[in-house]
Amino acid sequence: MTAPAPIPAAPSAALTVPVPAPLRDAIAEQLAGIACEAGCILRGYQGGDCPHVIKPDGSPASLADTRSEELIVAALARAFPGIPVIAEETTGDARPAPLFFLVDPLDGTRDFLAGNDQYCVNIGLVQGDRPIAAALAAPGLGRVWAAGTTAREAPIREGRPGPFRAVHVRAAPAEGLVALVSRLHGDSVTDACLERMPIGERRVTSSALKFCLIAAGEADIYVRCVPTMEWDTAAGDHVLTMAGGRVVGPGGDTITYGHHTRFYRNGPFAALASPAYRDGLDLPQESAVSYFDRRRAGEAVSPPGAGPSA
């Protein structure tokens, strides 16, 4: 693949709070370019034997994660000097500021290492406790989303975003909602939440791609009751919100970011095409334990409808 053109250095002046609304879409497009450039690094490792280690929490960290994060952090420092970057692999213990970035350089590492194309790069700019500009690139699928004041999608062409088009959530389908469910991190509490909803289909999908598929009108709901981190969700949250959806926690309140005291961990949440769907939810106050982690701990458990080794 031809190397992408360098990301332009902008904005010309340092960002200050509050960031003007007209500037947010331009920032989002620039973040999309950075995410796609990082995606070129990931594509270079895809399908090969990418060196990796298992972290104390049981999740993998690969050389692809590290190289992608190095590129993103350096690009953000050039383009947005002085704004802290809280990134999964190297700066996950940094403190937030009035403006800060949340970065996951490779969301879905376990699936990436297994050869699944549904991995992504997440970059979100947070002002206060909510994102205001974001990009999410899915290089294995050739798609990238960006959102400032509007949500847009573009194809990835030669490592760069192509022409953007607006995306918006859809109305509830007559045959029932399409729920996006995790390939690896399902759990009994999430299953119970979905049982209360008018679900017509459960579609297995990996990574934060779920937020953007709902934003693009391809699905309707994603419930997550097992632990995630803020860099897993900030970018997709903003894309979905600007497409007309909502990401809510227990009680139906919009989730927030910058929680250093809880180590940037999210609680249970639901990503919804319509805020009206939250009326049927009953999210727990505390995170659940996934089927995967229970099996890893030696328990004999299987998700509903799955075989013993699913």
PDB file of C-alpha atoms in Angstrom, residues 100-266:
ATOM      1  CA  PHE A 100      -7.754  16.235  26.583  1.00  0.00           C
ATOM      2  CA  PHE A 101      -7.607  13.357  24.121  1.00  0.00           C
ATOM      3  CA  LEU A 102      -8.680   9.778  24.787  1.00  0.00           C
ATOM      4  CA  VAL A 103      -6.941   7.321  22.444  1.00  0.00           C
ATOM      5  CA  ASP A 104      -7.220   3.610  21.830  1.00  0.00           C
ATOM      6  CA  PRO A 105      -4.646   2.800  19.137  1.00  0.00           C
ATOM      7  CA  LEU A 106      -6.092  -0.660  18.467  1.00  0.00           C
ATOM      8  CA  ASP A 107      -9.503  -1.493  19.854  1.00  0.00           C
ATOM      9  CA  GLY A 108     -10.200  -5.185  19.480  1.00  0.00           C
ATOM     10  CA  THR A 109      -6.633  -6.448  19.806  1.00  0.00           C
ATOM     11  CA  ARG A 110      -7.664 -10.034  20.531  1.00  0.00           C
ATOM     12  CA  ASP A 111      -9.813 -10.140  17.390  1.00  0.00           C
ATOM     13  CA  PHE A 112      -7.078  -8.398  15.382  1.00  0.00           C
ATOM     14  CA  LEU A 113      -4.567 -11.062  16.393  1.00  0.00           C
ATOM     15  CA  ALA A 114      -7.077 -13.750  15.388  1.00  0.00           C
ATOM     16  CA  GLY A 115      -7.423 -12.259  11.893  1.00  0.00           C
ATOM     17  CA  ASN A 116     -10.811 -10.564  12.373  1.00  0.00           C
ATOM     18  CA  ASP A 117     -11.235  -7.317  10.359  1.00  0.00           C
ATOM     19  CA  GLN A 118     -13.508  -5.686  12.970  1.00  0.00           C
ATOM     20  CA  TYR A 119     -10.851  -3.735  14.861  1.00  0.00           C
ATOM     21  CA  CYS A 120     -10.557   0.038  14.973  1.00  0.00           C
ATOM     22  CA  VAL A 121      -8.585   3.127  15.983  1.00  0.00           C
ATOM     23  CA  ASN A 122     -10.356   5.511  18.387  1.00  0.00           C
ATOM     24  CA  ILE A 123      -9.445   9.175  18.954  1.00  0.00           C
ATOM     25  CA  GLY A 124     -11.713  11.522  20.931  1.00  0.00           C
ATOM     26  CA  LEU A 125     -11.192  15.141  22.010  1.00  0.00           C
ATOM     27  CA  VAL A 126     -12.958  15.767  25.323  1.00  0.00           C
ATOM     28  CA  GLN A 127     -13.957  19.186  26.661  1.00  0.00           C
ATOM     29  CA  GLY A 128     -14.911  19.046  30.321  1.00  0.00           C
ATOM     30  CA  ASP A 129     -16.560  15.642  30.658  1.00  0.00           C
ATOM     31  CA  ARG A 130     -17.919  15.031  27.134  1.00  0.00           C
ATOM     32  CA  PRO A 131     -16.327  14.521  23.693  1.00  0.00           C
ATOM     33  CA  ILE A 132     -16.614  17.386  21.198  1.00  0.00           C
ATOM     34  CA  ALA A 133     -14.685  15.950  18.229  1.00  0.00           C
ATOM     35  CA  ALA A 134     -13.814  12.372  17.378  1.00  0.00           C
ATOM     36  CA  ALA A 135     -12.746   9.901  14.739  1.00  0.00           C
ATOM     37  CA  LEU A 136     -12.969   6.127  14.535  1.00  0.00           C
ATOM     38  CA  ALA A 137     -11.209   4.276  11.717  1.00  0.00           C
ATOM     39  CA  ALA A 138     -11.872   0.640  10.818  1.00  0.00           C
ATOM     40  CA  PRO A 139      -8.946  -0.031   8.449  1.00  0.00           C
ATOM     41  CA  GLY A 140      -9.797  -3.707   7.987  1.00  0.00           C
ATOM     42  CA  LEU A 141     -13.216  -2.692   6.652  1.00  0.00           C
ATOM     43  CA  GLY A 142     -12.047   0.399   4.758  1.00  0.00           C
ATOM     44  CA  ARG A 143     -14.370   2.746   6.691  1.00  0.00           C
ATOM     45  CA  VAL A 144     -13.772   5.820   8.842  1.00  0.00           C
ATOM     46  CA  TRP A 145     -16.177   7.993  10.821  1.00  0.00           C
ATOM     47  CA  ALA A 146     -15.683  11.542  12.075  1.00  0.00           C
ATOM     48  CA  ALA A 147     -17.874  13.828  14.165  1.00  0.00           C
ATOM     49  CA  GLY A 148     -17.622  17.394  15.366  1.00  0.00           C
ATOM     50  CA  THR A 149     -21.059  18.981  15.249  1.00  0.00           C
ATOM     51  CA  THR A 150     -22.209  16.432  12.648  1.00  0.00           C
ATOM     52  CA  ALA A 151     -21.529  12.720  12.141  1.00  0.00           C
ATOM     53  CA  ARG A 152     -20.002  11.625   8.843  1.00  0.00           C
ATOM     54  CA  GLU A 153     -18.524   8.528   7.235  1.00  0.00           C
ATOM     55  CA  ALA A 154     -15.951   8.115   4.460  1.00  0.00           C
ATOM     56  CA  PRO A 155     -14.242   5.233   2.697  1.00  0.00           C
ATOM     57  CA  ILE A 156     -10.547   4.788   3.403  1.00  0.00           C
ATOM     58  CA  ARG A 157      -8.644   5.185   0.142  1.00  0.00           C
ATOM     59  CA  GLU A 158      -4.896   4.600   0.000  1.00  0.00           C
ATOM     60  CA  GLY A 159      -4.634   5.199   3.725  1.00  0.00           C
ATOM     61  CA  ARG A 160      -6.593   8.462   3.763  1.00  0.00           C
ATOM     62  CA  PRO A 161     -10.275   9.373   4.219  1.00  0.00           C
ATOM     63  CA  GLY A 162     -12.199   9.711   0.982  1.00  0.00           C
ATOM     64  CA  PRO A 163     -15.226  12.007   0.557  1.00  0.00           C
ATOM     65  CA  PHE A 164     -17.361  12.244   3.688  1.00  0.00           C
ATOM     66  CA  ARG A 165     -21.127  11.833   3.759  1.00  0.00           C
ATOM     67  CA  ALA A 166     -23.515  12.492   6.611  1.00  0.00           C
ATOM     68  CA  VAL A 167     -24.843   9.561   8.640  1.00  0.00           C
ATOM     69  CA  HIS A 168     -27.849   9.349  10.945  1.00  0.00           C
ATOM     70  CA  VAL A 169     -29.501   6.754  13.138  1.00  0.00           C
ATOM     71  CA  ARG A 170     -32.565   4.984  11.832  1.00  0.00           C
ATOM     72  CA  ALA A 171     -36.098   4.571  13.135  1.00  0.00           C
ATOM     73  CA  ALA A 172     -36.956   1.320  14.883  1.00  0.00           C
ATOM     74  CA  PRO A 173     -37.503  -1.454  12.306  1.00  0.00           C
ATOM     75  CA  ALA A 174     -40.916  -3.094  12.322  1.00  0.00           C
ATOM     76  CA  GLU A 175     -39.354  -6.551  12.650  1.00  0.00           C
ATOM     77  CA  GLY A 176     -37.583  -5.622  15.890  1.00  0.00           C
ATOM     78  CA  LEU A 177     -34.348  -3.979  16.958  1.00  0.00           C
ATOM     79  CA  VAL A 178     -30.937  -5.214  15.843  1.00  0.00           C
ATOM     80  CA  ALA A 179     -28.705  -5.607  18.904  1.00  0.00           C
ATOM     81  CA  LEU A 180     -24.949  -5.685  18.428  1.00  0.00           C
ATOM     82  CA  VAL A 181     -23.331  -8.136  20.833  1.00  0.00           C
ATOM     83  CA  SER A 182     -19.702  -8.806  21.651  1.00  0.00           C
ATOM     84  CA  ARG A 183     -17.876 -11.738  20.141  1.00  0.00           C
ATOM     85  CA  LEU A 184     -15.967 -12.383  23.393  1.00  0.00           C
ATOM     86  CA  HIS A 185     -17.366 -10.260  26.197  1.00  0.00           C
ATOM     87  CA  GLY A 186     -20.999 -11.260  26.574  1.00  0.00           C
ATOM     88  CA  ASP A 187     -22.446 -11.776  30.057  1.00  0.00           C
ATOM     89  CA  SER A 188     -25.633 -12.892  31.752  1.00  0.00           C
ATOM     90  CA  VAL A 189     -26.591  -9.374  32.931  1.00  0.00           C
ATOM     91  CA  THR A 190     -26.398  -7.987  29.390  1.00  0.00           C
ATOM     92  CA  ASP A 191     -28.438 -10.930  28.144  1.00  0.00           C
ATOM     93  CA  ALA A 192     -31.088 -10.159  30.770  1.00  0.00           C
ATOM     94  CA  CYS A 193     -31.194  -6.494  29.710  1.00  0.00           C
ATOM     95  CA  LEU A 194     -31.686  -7.443  26.068  1.00  0.00           C
ATOM     96  CA  GLU A 195     -34.452  -9.910  26.968  1.00  0.00           C
ATOM     97  CA  ARG A 196     -36.524  -6.936  28.152  1.00  0.00           C
ATOM     98  CA  MET A 197     -36.177  -5.165  24.792  1.00  0.00           C
ATOM     99  CA  PRO A 198     -38.006  -5.841  21.487  1.00  0.00           C
ATOM    100  CA  ILE A 199     -34.956  -7.450  19.871  1.00  0.00           C
ATOM    101  CA  GLY A 200     -35.445  -9.043  16.452  1.00  0.00           C
ATOM    102  CA  GLU A 201     -31.820 -10.006  15.822  1.00  0.00           C
ATOM    103  CA  ARG A 202     -28.557 -10.259  17.741  1.00  0.00           C
ATOM    104  CA  ARG A 203     -25.571  -9.587  15.503  1.00  0.00           C
ATOM    105  CA  VAL A 204     -22.055 -10.425  16.676  1.00  0.00           C
ATOM    106  CA  THR A 205     -19.708  -7.450  16.196  1.00  0.00           C
ATOM    107  CA  SER A 206     -16.306  -6.623  17.644  1.00  0.00           C
ATOM    108  CA  SER A 207     -14.793  -3.450  19.126  1.00  0.00           C
ATOM    109  CA  ALA A 208     -16.138   0.116  19.221  1.00  0.00           C
ATOM    110  CA  LEU A 209     -17.281  -0.393  15.647  1.00  0.00           C
ATOM    111  CA  LYS A 210     -20.675  -1.099  17.250  1.00  0.00           C
ATOM    112  CA  PHE A 211     -21.228   2.610  18.017  1.00  0.00           C
ATOM    113  CA  CYS A 212     -20.615   3.620  14.414  1.00  0.00           C
ATOM    114  CA  LEU A 213     -22.786   0.905  12.885  1.00  0.00           C
ATOM    115  CA  ILE A 214     -25.661   2.222  14.991  1.00  0.00           C
ATOM    116  CA  ALA A 215     -24.767   5.792  13.935  1.00  0.00           C
ATOM    117  CA  ALA A 216     -24.826   4.705  10.282  1.00  0.00           C
ATOM    118  CA  GLY A 217     -28.322   3.233  10.603  1.00  0.00           C
ATOM    119  CA  GLU A 218     -27.195  -0.410  10.375  1.00  0.00           C
ATOM    120  CA  ALA A 219     -28.234  -1.459  13.899  1.00  0.00           C
ATOM    121  CA  ASP A 220     -30.131  -0.111  16.894  1.00  0.00           C
ATOM    122  CA  ILE A 221     -28.712  -1.006  20.312  1.00  0.00           C
ATOM    123  CA  TYR A 222     -25.514  -2.108  22.039  1.00  0.00           C
ATOM    124  CA  VAL A 223     -25.626  -2.945  25.753  1.00  0.00           C
ATOM    125  CA  ARG A 224     -22.369  -3.391  27.656  1.00  0.00           C
ATOM    126  CA  CYS A 225     -22.384  -4.453  31.300  1.00  0.00           C
ATOM    127  CA  VAL A 226     -18.822  -5.789  31.581  1.00  0.00           C
ATOM    128  CA  PRO A 227     -15.934  -3.356  32.167  1.00  0.00           C
ATOM    129  CA  THR A 228     -14.600  -1.027  29.486  1.00  0.00           C
ATOM    130  CA  MET A 229     -12.279   1.974  29.573  1.00  0.00           C
ATOM    131  CA  GLU A 230     -13.012   5.540  28.531  1.00  0.00           C
ATOM    132  CA  TRP A 231     -10.663   5.331  25.538  1.00  0.00           C
ATOM    133  CA  ASP A 232     -12.751   2.373  24.318  1.00  0.00           C
ATOM    134  CA  THR A 233     -15.908   4.451  24.084  1.00  0.00           C
ATOM    135  CA  ALA A 234     -15.305   8.226  23.804  1.00  0.00           C
ATOM    136  CA  ALA A 235     -14.867   8.400  20.021  1.00  0.00           C
ATOM    137  CA  GLY A 236     -17.740   6.070  19.183  1.00  0.00           C
ATOM    138  CA  ASP A 237     -19.965   7.751  21.765  1.00  0.00           C
ATOM    139  CA  HIS A 238     -19.506  11.138  20.080  1.00  0.00           C
ATOM    140  CA  VAL A 239     -20.075   9.805  16.570  1.00  0.00           C
ATOM    141  CA  LEU A 240     -23.303   8.144  17.690  1.00  0.00           C
ATOM    142  CA  THR A 241     -24.479  11.173  19.670  1.00  0.00           C
ATOM    143  CA  MET A 242     -23.932  13.509  16.710  1.00  0.00           C
ATOM    144  CA  ALA A 243     -25.820  11.026  14.505  1.00  0.00           C
ATOM    145  CA  GLY A 244     -28.878  11.398  16.740  1.00  0.00           C
ATOM    146  CA  GLY A 245     -28.310   8.559  19.195  1.00  0.00           C
ATOM    147  CA  ARG A 246     -27.387   8.449  22.850  1.00  0.00           C
ATOM    148  CA  VAL A 247     -25.043   6.555  25.167  1.00  0.00           C
ATOM    149  CA  VAL A 248     -26.493   6.198  28.656  1.00  0.00           C
ATOM    150  CA  GLY A 249     -25.529   4.642  31.950  1.00  0.00           C
ATOM    151  CA  PRO A 250     -27.655   3.312  34.831  1.00  0.00           C
ATOM    152  CA  GLY A 251     -30.688   5.535  35.349  1.00  0.00           C
ATOM    153  CA  GLY A 252     -30.574   6.770  31.757  1.00  0.00           C
ATOM    154  CA  ASP A 253     -28.053   9.575  32.274  1.00  0.00           C
ATOM    155  CA  THR A 254     -25.532  10.373  29.547  1.00  0.00           C
ATOM    156  CA  ILE A 255     -22.122   8.894  30.416  1.00  0.00           C
ATOM    157  CA  THR A 256     -19.186  11.199  31.136  1.00  0.00           C
ATOM    158  CA  TYR A 257     -15.397  11.124  30.787  1.00  0.00           C
ATOM    159  CA  GLY A 258     -12.233  12.156  32.587  1.00  0.00           C
ATOM    160  CA  HIS A 259     -12.685  10.034  35.705  1.00  0.00           C
ATOM    161  CA  HIS A 260      -9.056   9.705  36.776  1.00  0.00           C
ATOM    162  CA  THR A 261     -10.016   8.639  40.314  1.00  0.00           C
ATOM    163  CA  ARG A 262     -11.626   5.471  38.965  1.00  0.00           C
ATOM    164  CA  PHE A 263      -8.731   4.894  36.534  1.00  0.00           C
ATOM    165  CA  TYR A 264     -10.880   5.863  33.510  1.00  0.00           C
ATOM    166  CA  ARG A 265     -13.121   2.823  33.898  1.00  0.00           C
ATOM    167  CA  ASN A 266     -16.652   3.003  32.545  1.00  0.00           C
TER     168      ASN A 266
END
